[in-house]
Amino acid sequence: MAEAQVASGSAVAVGRARERGRLVRLWVALPVLAVLAVVLGLLVGHGDLGDVGLRDTLLRLRLWRVLTAFGAGASLAVAGVLVQGIFLNPLASPSVLGTTAGASFGGQAALIAGQWVLGATGVTWLLPEMLVPFGCVLGALASLLVLLAVTREQSSMLVVLLVGFLLSSLFLSMGSFLTSLAQESWELGRAVIAFTLGGVAGVGVKQAGLVAVVLVFGALAALSWASRIDVLLSGEEEAAALGVDVQQVRRWCIVWAAVLSAGAVAVGGNVAFVGLIVPHALRPITGSTAHRLLPACLVAGGTFLVVCDVLARVVPGRTEVPLGVVTGIIGAPLFLLMLMRTARVEAGRG
């Protein structure tokens, strides 16, 4: 008996040492990858950095673009951790659950409504683009609240995915309807289409500042709820028995996930799969606890979207490939692989 206890203790110690080693390697690799992504973002793009007269301007424009992409990716990844935590489902994400589609629809509606209303009233100091963040927040909140209401009785993975798919289809269809209405004005139609496809080309200090503010407040709020999200991993009944107000945790996590998603969509358009892929890829290394997963996802999510933006620039063509197209091409196959791996694990347990 004593030998068995010693062996068990040694195995636990070895497991903890391996876990610490993985975490150390992760936190060495993440900053290095982030710096490399930023350097690529500054060096790659249209324009010749060898031109002394244009070098400073090009670097400044690319810097705002890199910072905006990093902030949007980090916001979506942190929102993904929150959504997965409140639904107790590692395959949940703002994009799969329809949150980004809802935020995109809200932004489109704000653009069109702002153009029509402000044009009719003659207001010139308020631009339609200034209303986009508010529309994105309302659209993201509407999507998550509907999903939470529907899945309260049925919280299985299949139901969550189906409802999220239906919400995404609904908001995308409504967004397409708004896009068709916007074609009456060439400038408005072009703006709506560009916003829908996603991208950070042409952003400046205002967009970078907006997503930075959203990310800072959203990440701090997420970290403040991390301990209670970790308790939720044991189940709602166990969490309630330990004194956690489950409804309050879900309510505020929904609010901050919507704010983070809306902030990302407001500056980068409809960028899908970031909030699903990044947390799911890091969870085997960091574990499922939110206090470890959140900071890692913040850095990795920003790095991932910066790399996707660099890929969008290097594709040959007269115009850049929209950022949302790049993340969709990369994210959809990865999501399919995750579903297949999860199905195999569940089949093995059965």
Coordinates of N, CA and C in Angstrom, one line a residue, residues 66-247:
V66 N -1.8 46.9 -37.9 CA -1.3 45.7 -37.1 C -2.0 45.8 -35.7
L67 N -2.0 47.0 -35.1 CA -2.5 47.1 -33.8 C -4.0 46.9 -33.8
T68 N -4.7 47.3 -34.8 CA -6.1 47.1 -34.9 C -6.4 45.6 -35.1
A69 N -5.7 44.9 -36.0 CA -5.9 43.5 -36.2 C -5.6 42.7 -34.9
F70 N -4.5 43.1 -34.2 CA -4.2 42.4 -33.0 C -5.3 42.6 -31.9
G71 N -5.8 43.8 -31.8 CA -6.8 44.0 -30.8 C -8.1 43.3 -31.1
A72 N -8.5 43.3 -32.4 CA -9.7 42.6 -32.8 C -9.5 41.1 -32.6
G73 N -8.4 40.5 -33.0 CA -8.2 39.1 -32.7 C -8.2 38.7 -31.3
A74 N -7.5 39.5 -30.5 CA -7.5 39.3 -29.0 C -8.9 39.4 -28.4
S75 N -9.6 40.3 -28.8 CA -11.0 40.5 -28.3 C -11.9 39.3 -28.7
L76 N -11.8 38.8 -29.9 CA -12.6 37.7 -30.3 C -12.2 36.4 -29.5
A77 N -10.9 36.2 -29.3 CA -10.4 35.1 -28.6 C -10.8 35.1 -27.1
V78 N -10.8 36.2 -26.5 CA -11.2 36.4 -25.1 C -12.7 36.1 -25.0
A79 N -13.5 36.7 -26.0 CA -14.9 36.5 -26.0 C -15.2 35.0 -26.2
G80 N -14.4 34.3 -27.0 CA -14.6 32.8 -27.2 C -14.4 32.1 -25.9
V81 N -13.4 32.5 -25.0 CA -13.3 31.8 -23.7 C -14.5 32.0 -22.9
L82 N -15.0 33.2 -22.8 CA -16.2 33.5 -22.0 C -17.4 32.7 -22.5
V83 N -17.6 32.7 -23.8 CA -18.8 31.9 -24.3 C -18.6 30.4 -24.0
Q84 N -17.5 29.9 -24.2 CA -17.2 28.5 -23.9 C -17.4 28.2 -22.4
G85 N -17.1 29.1 -21.6 CA -17.2 28.9 -20.2 C -18.7 28.9 -19.7
I86 N -19.5 29.8 -20.2 CA -20.8 29.9 -19.7 C -21.7 28.8 -20.3
F87 N -21.3 28.3 -21.5 CA -22.1 27.2 -22.1 C -21.5 25.8 -21.8
L88 N -20.4 25.8 -21.1 CA -19.7 24.6 -20.7 C -19.4 23.7 -21.9
N89 N -19.0 24.4 -23.0 CA -18.8 23.7 -24.3 C -17.6 24.2 -25.0
P90 N -16.6 23.4 -25.1 CA -15.3 23.9 -25.7 C -15.5 24.1 -27.2
L91 N -16.6 23.7 -27.9 CA -16.8 24.0 -29.3 C -17.7 25.2 -29.5
A92 N -18.0 25.9 -28.5 CA -18.8 27.1 -28.6 C -17.9 28.3 -28.9
S93 N -18.4 29.3 -29.7 CA -17.6 30.5 -30.0 C -18.6 31.6 -30.4
P94 N -18.1 32.8 -30.3 CA -19.0 33.9 -30.8 C -19.4 33.8 -32.3
S95 N -18.5 33.2 -33.1 CA -18.9 33.1 -34.5 C -19.9 31.9 -34.8
V96 N -19.6 30.7 -34.1 CA -20.4 29.6 -34.3 C -21.8 29.8 -33.7
L97 N -21.8 30.6 -32.6 CA -23.1 30.8 -31.9 C -23.9 32.0 -32.5
G98 N -23.4 32.6 -33.6 CA -24.1 33.7 -34.3 C -23.8 35.0 -33.7
T99 N -22.9 35.2 -32.8 CA -22.6 36.5 -32.2 C -22.0 37.4 -33.2
T100 N -21.0 37.0 -33.9 CA -20.4 37.9 -34.8 C -21.3 38.2 -36.0
A101 N -22.1 37.2 -36.4 CA -23.1 37.5 -37.4 C -24.1 38.6 -36.9
G102 N -24.5 38.5 -35.7 CA -25.4 39.4 -35.1 C -24.8 40.8 -35.0
A103 N -23.5 40.8 -34.6 CA -22.8 42.1 -34.5 C -22.6 42.7 -35.9
S104 N -22.3 41.9 -36.9 CA -22.2 42.4 -38.3 C -23.5 43.0 -38.8
F105 N -24.6 42.3 -38.5 CA -25.9 42.8 -38.9 C -26.2 44.1 -38.2
G106 N -25.9 44.2 -36.9 CA -26.1 45.4 -36.2 C -25.3 46.6 -36.8
G107 N -24.0 46.3 -37.2 CA -23.2 47.3 -37.8 C -23.8 47.8 -39.1
Q108 N -24.2 46.8 -39.9 CA -24.8 47.2 -41.2 C -26.0 48.1 -41.0
A109 N -26.9 47.7 -40.1 CA -28.1 48.4 -39.8 C -27.8 49.8 -39.3
A110 N -26.7 50.0 -38.5 CA -26.3 51.3 -38.0 C -25.8 52.1 -39.1
L111 N -25.0 51.5 -40.0 CA -24.5 52.3 -41.2 C -25.6 52.8 -42.0
I112 N -26.6 52.0 -42.4 CA -27.7 52.4 -43.3 C -28.6 53.4 -42.6
A113 N -29.0 53.0 -41.3 CA -29.9 53.9 -40.6 C -29.2 55.3 -40.4
G114 N -27.9 55.3 -40.0 CA -27.2 56.5 -39.8 C -27.2 57.4 -41.1
Q115 N -27.0 56.8 -42.2 CA -26.9 57.5 -43.5 C -28.3 58.1 -43.8
W116 N -29.3 57.3 -43.6 CA -30.6 57.8 -44.0 C -31.1 58.9 -43.0
V117 N -31.0 58.6 -41.7 CA -31.5 59.5 -40.7 C -30.7 60.8 -40.7
L118 N -29.4 60.7 -40.7 CA -28.6 61.9 -40.6 C -28.8 62.7 -41.9
G119 N -28.9 62.0 -43.0 CA -29.2 62.7 -44.3 C -30.5 63.5 -44.3
A120 N -31.5 62.8 -43.7 CA -32.8 63.5 -43.6 C -32.9 64.6 -42.6
T121 N -32.1 64.5 -41.6 CA -32.2 65.6 -40.5 C -31.2 66.7 -40.8
G122 N -30.2 66.4 -41.7 CA -29.2 67.5 -42.0 C -28.1 67.6 -41.0
V123 N -27.9 66.6 -40.1 CA -26.9 66.6 -39.1 C -25.5 66.3 -39.8
T124 N -24.5 67.1 -39.7 CA -23.3 66.9 -40.4 C -22.1 66.5 -39.5
W125 N -22.3 66.8 -38.2 CA -21.1 66.6 -37.3 C -21.1 65.1 -36.8
L126 N -22.2 64.3 -37.0 CA -22.2 62.9 -36.6 C -22.2 62.1 -37.8
L127 N -21.1 61.3 -38.0 CA -20.9 60.4 -39.1 C -21.6 59.1 -38.9
P128 N -22.1 58.4 -40.0 CA -22.7 57.1 -39.8 C -21.7 56.1 -39.2
E129 N -20.4 56.2 -39.5 CA -19.4 55.2 -39.0 C -19.4 55.3 -37.4
M130 N -19.7 56.5 -36.8 CA -19.7 56.6 -35.4 C -20.8 55.8 -34.7
L131 N -21.8 55.4 -35.5 CA -22.9 54.6 -34.9 C -22.7 53.1 -35.0
V132 N -21.7 52.7 -35.8 CA -21.4 51.3 -36.0 C -21.1 50.5 -34.7
P133 N -20.3 51.0 -33.8 CA -20.0 50.2 -32.5 C -21.3 50.0 -31.7
F134 N -22.2 51.0 -31.7 CA -23.4 50.8 -30.9 C -24.3 49.7 -31.6
G135 N -24.4 49.8 -32.9 CA -25.2 48.7 -33.6 C -24.6 47.4 -33.4
C136 N -23.3 47.2 -33.4 CA -22.6 45.9 -33.2 C -22.9 45.4 -31.9
V137 N -22.8 46.2 -30.8 CA -23.1 45.7 -29.5 C -24.5 45.2 -29.4
L138 N -25.5 46.0 -29.9 CA -26.9 45.5 -29.8 C -27.1 44.2 -30.6
G139 N -26.5 44.1 -31.8 CA -26.7 42.9 -32.5 C -26.1 41.7 -31.9
A140 N -24.9 41.8 -31.3 CA -24.2 40.7 -30.6 C -25.0 40.3 -29.3
L141 N -25.5 41.3 -28.6 CA -26.3 41.0 -27.4 C -27.6 40.2 -27.8
A142 N -28.2 40.7 -28.8 CA -29.5 40.0 -29.2 C -29.2 38.6 -29.6
S143 N -28.1 38.3 -30.3 CA -27.8 36.9 -30.7 C -27.6 36.0 -29.4
L144 N -26.7 36.5 -28.5 CA -26.4 35.7 -27.4 C -27.6 35.5 -26.4
L145 N -28.4 36.5 -26.3 CA -29.6 36.4 -25.4 C -30.6 35.4 -26.0
V146 N -30.8 35.4 -27.3 CA -31.7 34.4 -27.9 C -31.2 33.0 -27.7
L147 N -29.9 32.9 -28.0 CA -29.3 31.5 -27.8 C -29.4 31.0 -26.4
L148 N -29.1 31.9 -25.4 CA -29.2 31.5 -24.0 C -30.6 31.1 -23.6
A149 N -31.6 31.8 -24.2 CA -33.0 31.5 -23.9 C -33.4 30.2 -24.5
V150 N -33.0 29.9 -25.7 CA -33.4 28.7 -26.4 C -32.7 27.5 -25.7
T151 N -31.4 27.6 -25.4 CA -30.7 26.5 -24.9 C -30.7 26.3 -23.4
R152 N -31.5 27.1 -22.7 CA -31.7 26.9 -21.3 C -32.2 25.6 -20.9
E153 N -33.2 25.1 -21.7 CA -33.8 23.8 -21.4 C -33.0 22.6 -22.1
Q154 N -32.4 22.9 -23.2 CA -31.6 21.9 -23.9 C -30.2 22.4 -24.2
S155 N -29.2 21.9 -23.4 CA -27.9 22.5 -23.5 C -26.9 21.5 -24.1
S156 N -27.4 20.5 -24.9 CA -26.5 19.6 -25.5 C -25.7 20.3 -26.6
M157 N -24.5 19.7 -27.0 CA -23.7 20.3 -28.0 C -24.4 20.5 -29.3
L158 N -25.2 19.4 -29.7 CA -25.9 19.5 -31.0 C -26.9 20.6 -31.0
V159 N -27.7 20.8 -29.9 CA -28.7 21.9 -29.9 C -28.0 23.2 -30.0
V160 N -26.9 23.4 -29.2 CA -26.1 24.7 -29.3 C -25.7 25.0 -30.7
L161 N -25.1 24.0 -31.3 CA -24.6 24.2 -32.7 C -25.7 24.5 -33.7
L162 N -26.8 23.8 -33.6 CA -27.9 24.0 -34.5 C -28.5 25.4 -34.3
V163 N -28.7 25.8 -33.1 CA -29.3 27.1 -32.8 C -28.4 28.2 -33.3
G164 N -27.1 28.0 -33.0 CA -26.1 29.0 -33.5 C -26.1 29.1 -35.0
F165 N -26.2 27.9 -35.7 CA -26.2 27.9 -37.1 C -27.4 28.7 -37.6
L166 N -28.6 28.4 -37.0 CA -29.8 29.1 -37.4 C -29.7 30.6 -37.2
L167 N -29.2 31.0 -36.0 CA -29.0 32.4 -35.8 C -28.1 33.1 -36.8
S168 N -27.0 32.4 -37.1 CA -26.1 32.9 -38.1 C -26.7 33.1 -39.4
S169 N -27.5 32.1 -39.8 CA -28.2 32.1 -41.1 C -29.2 33.3 -41.1
L170 N -29.9 33.4 -40.0 CA -30.9 34.5 -39.9 C -30.3 35.9 -40.1
F171 N -29.2 36.1 -39.3 CA -28.6 37.4 -39.3 C -27.9 37.7 -40.6
L172 N -27.3 36.6 -41.2 CA -26.7 36.8 -42.5 C -27.7 37.1 -43.6
S173 N -28.9 36.5 -43.5 CA -29.9 36.8 -44.5 C -30.4 38.2 -44.3
M174 N -30.6 38.6 -43.1 CA -31.1 40.0 -42.8 C -30.0 41.0 -43.3
G175 N -28.8 40.6 -43.1 CA -27.7 41.5 -43.5 C -27.7 41.6 -45.0
S176 N -27.9 40.5 -45.7 CA -28.0 40.5 -47.2 C -29.1 41.4 -47.7
F177 N -30.3 41.4 -46.9 CA -31.4 42.2 -47.3 C -31.0 43.7 -47.2
L178 N -30.3 44.0 -46.1 CA -29.8 45.4 -45.9 C -28.8 45.8 -47.0
T179 N -28.0 44.9 -47.4 CA -27.0 45.2 -48.4 C -27.7 45.5 -49.7
S180 N -28.8 44.7 -50.0 CA -29.5 45.0 -51.2 C -30.2 46.4 -51.2
L181 N -30.7 46.8 -50.0 CA -31.2 48.1 -49.9 C -30.2 49.2 -50.0
A182 N -29.0 48.9 -49.5 CA -27.9 49.9 -49.6 C -27.4 50.2 -51.0
Q183 N -27.7 49.3 -52.0 CA -27.2 49.5 -53.3 C -27.9 50.7 -54.0
E184 N -28.9 51.3 -53.4 CA -29.5 52.5 -54.0 C -28.5 53.7 -54.0
S185 N -27.5 53.6 -53.1 CA -26.5 54.6 -53.0 C -25.2 53.9 -53.2
W186 N -24.4 54.3 -54.2 CA -23.1 53.6 -54.6 C -22.1 53.6 -53.4
E187 N -22.0 54.8 -52.8 CA -21.0 54.9 -51.7 C -21.4 54.1 -50.5
L188 N -22.8 54.1 -50.2 CA -23.3 53.4 -49.0 C -23.2 51.9 -49.3
G189 N -23.5 51.5 -50.5 CA -23.5 50.0 -50.8 C -22.0 49.5 -50.7
R190 N -21.1 50.3 -51.2 CA -19.7 49.9 -51.2 C -19.2 49.8 -49.7
A191 N -19.6 50.7 -48.9 CA -19.2 50.7 -47.5 C -19.8 49.5 -46.7
V192 N -21.1 49.2 -47.0 CA -21.7 48.0 -46.4 C -21.0 46.7 -46.8
I193 N -20.8 46.6 -48.1 CA -20.1 45.3 -48.6 C -18.7 45.2 -48.0
A194 N -18.0 46.3 -47.9 CA -16.6 46.2 -47.4 C -16.6 45.8 -45.9
F195 N -17.6 46.4 -45.2 CA -17.8 46.1 -43.8 C -18.1 44.6 -43.6
T196 N -19.0 44.1 -44.4 CA -19.5 42.7 -44.3 C -18.3 41.7 -44.5
L197 N -17.5 42.0 -45.5 CA -16.4 41.0 -45.9 C -15.3 41.0 -44.8
G198 N -15.2 42.1 -44.1 CA -14.2 42.2 -43.1 C -12.8 42.6 -43.6
G199 N -12.1 43.4 -42.8 CA -10.8 43.8 -43.2 C -10.3 45.0 -42.3
V200 N -9.0 45.2 -42.2 CA -8.5 46.3 -41.4 C -7.7 47.3 -42.3
A201 N -7.9 47.2 -43.6 CA -7.2 48.1 -44.5 C -7.8 49.5 -44.4
G202 N -7.0 50.5 -44.3 CA -7.5 51.8 -44.2 C -7.9 52.3 -42.8
V203 N -7.6 51.5 -41.8 CA -7.9 51.9 -40.4 C -6.9 52.9 -39.9
G204 N -7.2 53.6 -38.9 CA -6.3 54.6 -38.3 C -6.3 54.6 -36.8
V205 N -5.9 55.7 -36.3 CA -5.8 55.8 -34.8 C -7.1 55.7 -34.1
K206 N -8.2 56.1 -34.7 CA -9.5 56.0 -34.1 C -9.9 54.5 -33.9
Q207 N -9.8 53.8 -35.0 CA -10.1 52.3 -34.9 C -9.2 51.6 -33.9
A208 N -7.9 51.9 -34.0 CA -7.0 51.2 -33.0 C -7.3 51.6 -31.6
G209 N -7.7 52.9 -31.4 CA -8.0 53.3 -30.0 C -9.3 52.7 -29.5
L210 N -10.3 52.5 -30.4 CA -11.6 51.9 -30.0 C -11.4 50.5 -29.6
V211 N -10.7 49.7 -30.4 CA -10.6 48.3 -30.1 C -9.6 48.1 -28.9
A212 N -8.7 49.0 -28.7 CA -7.8 49.0 -27.5 C -8.6 49.2 -26.2
V213 N -9.5 50.2 -26.2 CA -10.3 50.4 -25.1 C -11.3 49.2 -24.8
V214 N -11.9 48.7 -25.8 CA -12.8 47.6 -25.6 C -12.0 46.4 -25.1
L215 N -10.8 46.1 -25.6 CA -10.0 45.0 -25.2 C -9.6 45.1 -23.8
V216 N -9.1 46.3 -23.4 CA -8.6 46.5 -22.0 C -9.7 46.2 -21.0
F217 N -10.9 46.9 -21.2 CA -12.0 46.8 -20.3 C -12.6 45.4 -20.3
G218 N -12.7 44.8 -21.5 CA -13.3 43.5 -21.7 C -12.4 42.4 -21.0
A219 N -11.1 42.5 -21.3 CA -10.2 41.5 -20.7 C -10.1 41.6 -19.2
L220 N -10.1 42.8 -18.7 CA -10.1 43.0 -17.2 C -11.4 42.4 -16.6
A221 N -12.5 42.7 -17.2 CA -13.8 42.2 -16.7 C -13.8 40.6 -16.8
A222 N -13.3 40.1 -17.9 CA -13.2 38.6 -18.1 C -12.4 38.0 -17.0
L223 N -11.2 38.6 -16.7 CA -10.3 38.1 -15.6 C -11.0 38.2 -14.3
S224 N -11.8 39.2 -14.1 CA -12.5 39.3 -12.8 C -13.5 38.2 -12.5
W225 N -14.1 37.7 -13.6 CA -15.0 36.6 -13.5 C -14.4 35.2 -13.7
A226 N -13.1 35.2 -13.9 CA -12.4 33.9 -14.2 C -12.6 32.9 -13.1
S227 N -12.5 33.2 -11.9 CA -12.6 32.2 -10.8 C -14.0 31.6 -10.8
R228 N -15.0 32.4 -11.0 CA -16.4 31.9 -11.0 C -16.7 31.1 -12.2
I229 N -16.1 31.4 -13.3 CA -16.2 30.6 -14.5 C -15.6 29.3 -14.3
D230 N -14.4 29.2 -13.6 CA -13.7 28.0 -13.3 C -14.6 27.1 -12.4
V231 N -15.3 27.7 -11.5 CA -16.2 26.9 -10.6 C -17.4 26.3 -11.5
L232 N -17.8 27.0 -12.5 CA -18.9 26.5 -13.3 C -18.5 25.3 -14.1
L233 N -17.2 25.0 -14.2 CA -16.7 23.8 -14.9 C -17.2 22.6 -14.2
S234 N -17.4 22.6 -12.9 CA -17.9 21.5 -12.2 C -19.4 21.2 -12.3
G235 N -20.1 22.1 -13.0 CA -21.5 22.0 -13.2 C -22.3 23.1 -12.5
E236 N -23.5 23.4 -13.0 CA -24.3 24.5 -12.4 C -24.7 24.2 -11.0
E237 N -25.1 23.0 -10.7 CA -25.6 22.6 -9.3 C -24.4 22.7 -8.3
E238 N -23.3 22.2 -8.7 CA -22.1 22.2 -7.8 C -21.7 23.7 -7.6
A239 N -21.7 24.5 -8.7 CA -21.3 25.9 -8.5 C -22.3 26.7 -7.6
A240 N -23.6 26.4 -7.8 CA -24.5 27.1 -6.9 C -24.4 26.6 -5.5
A241 N -24.0 25.4 -5.2 CA -23.8 24.9 -3.9 C -22.6 25.5 -3.2
L242 N -21.6 25.9 -4.1 CA -20.4 26.6 -3.6 C -20.6 28.1 -3.4
G243 N -21.8 28.6 -3.7 CA -22.1 30.0 -3.5 C -22.0 30.9 -4.7
V244 N -21.9 30.3 -5.9 CA -21.8 31.1 -7.1 C -23.1 31.4 -7.7
D245 N -23.4 32.6 -8.0 CA -24.7 33.0 -8.6 C -24.5 32.7 -10.1
V246 N -25.0 31.6 -10.5 CA -24.8 31.1 -11.9 C -25.5 32.1 -12.9
Q247 N -26.7 32.6 -12.6 CA -27.3 33.5 -13.5 C -26.6 34.8 -13.6

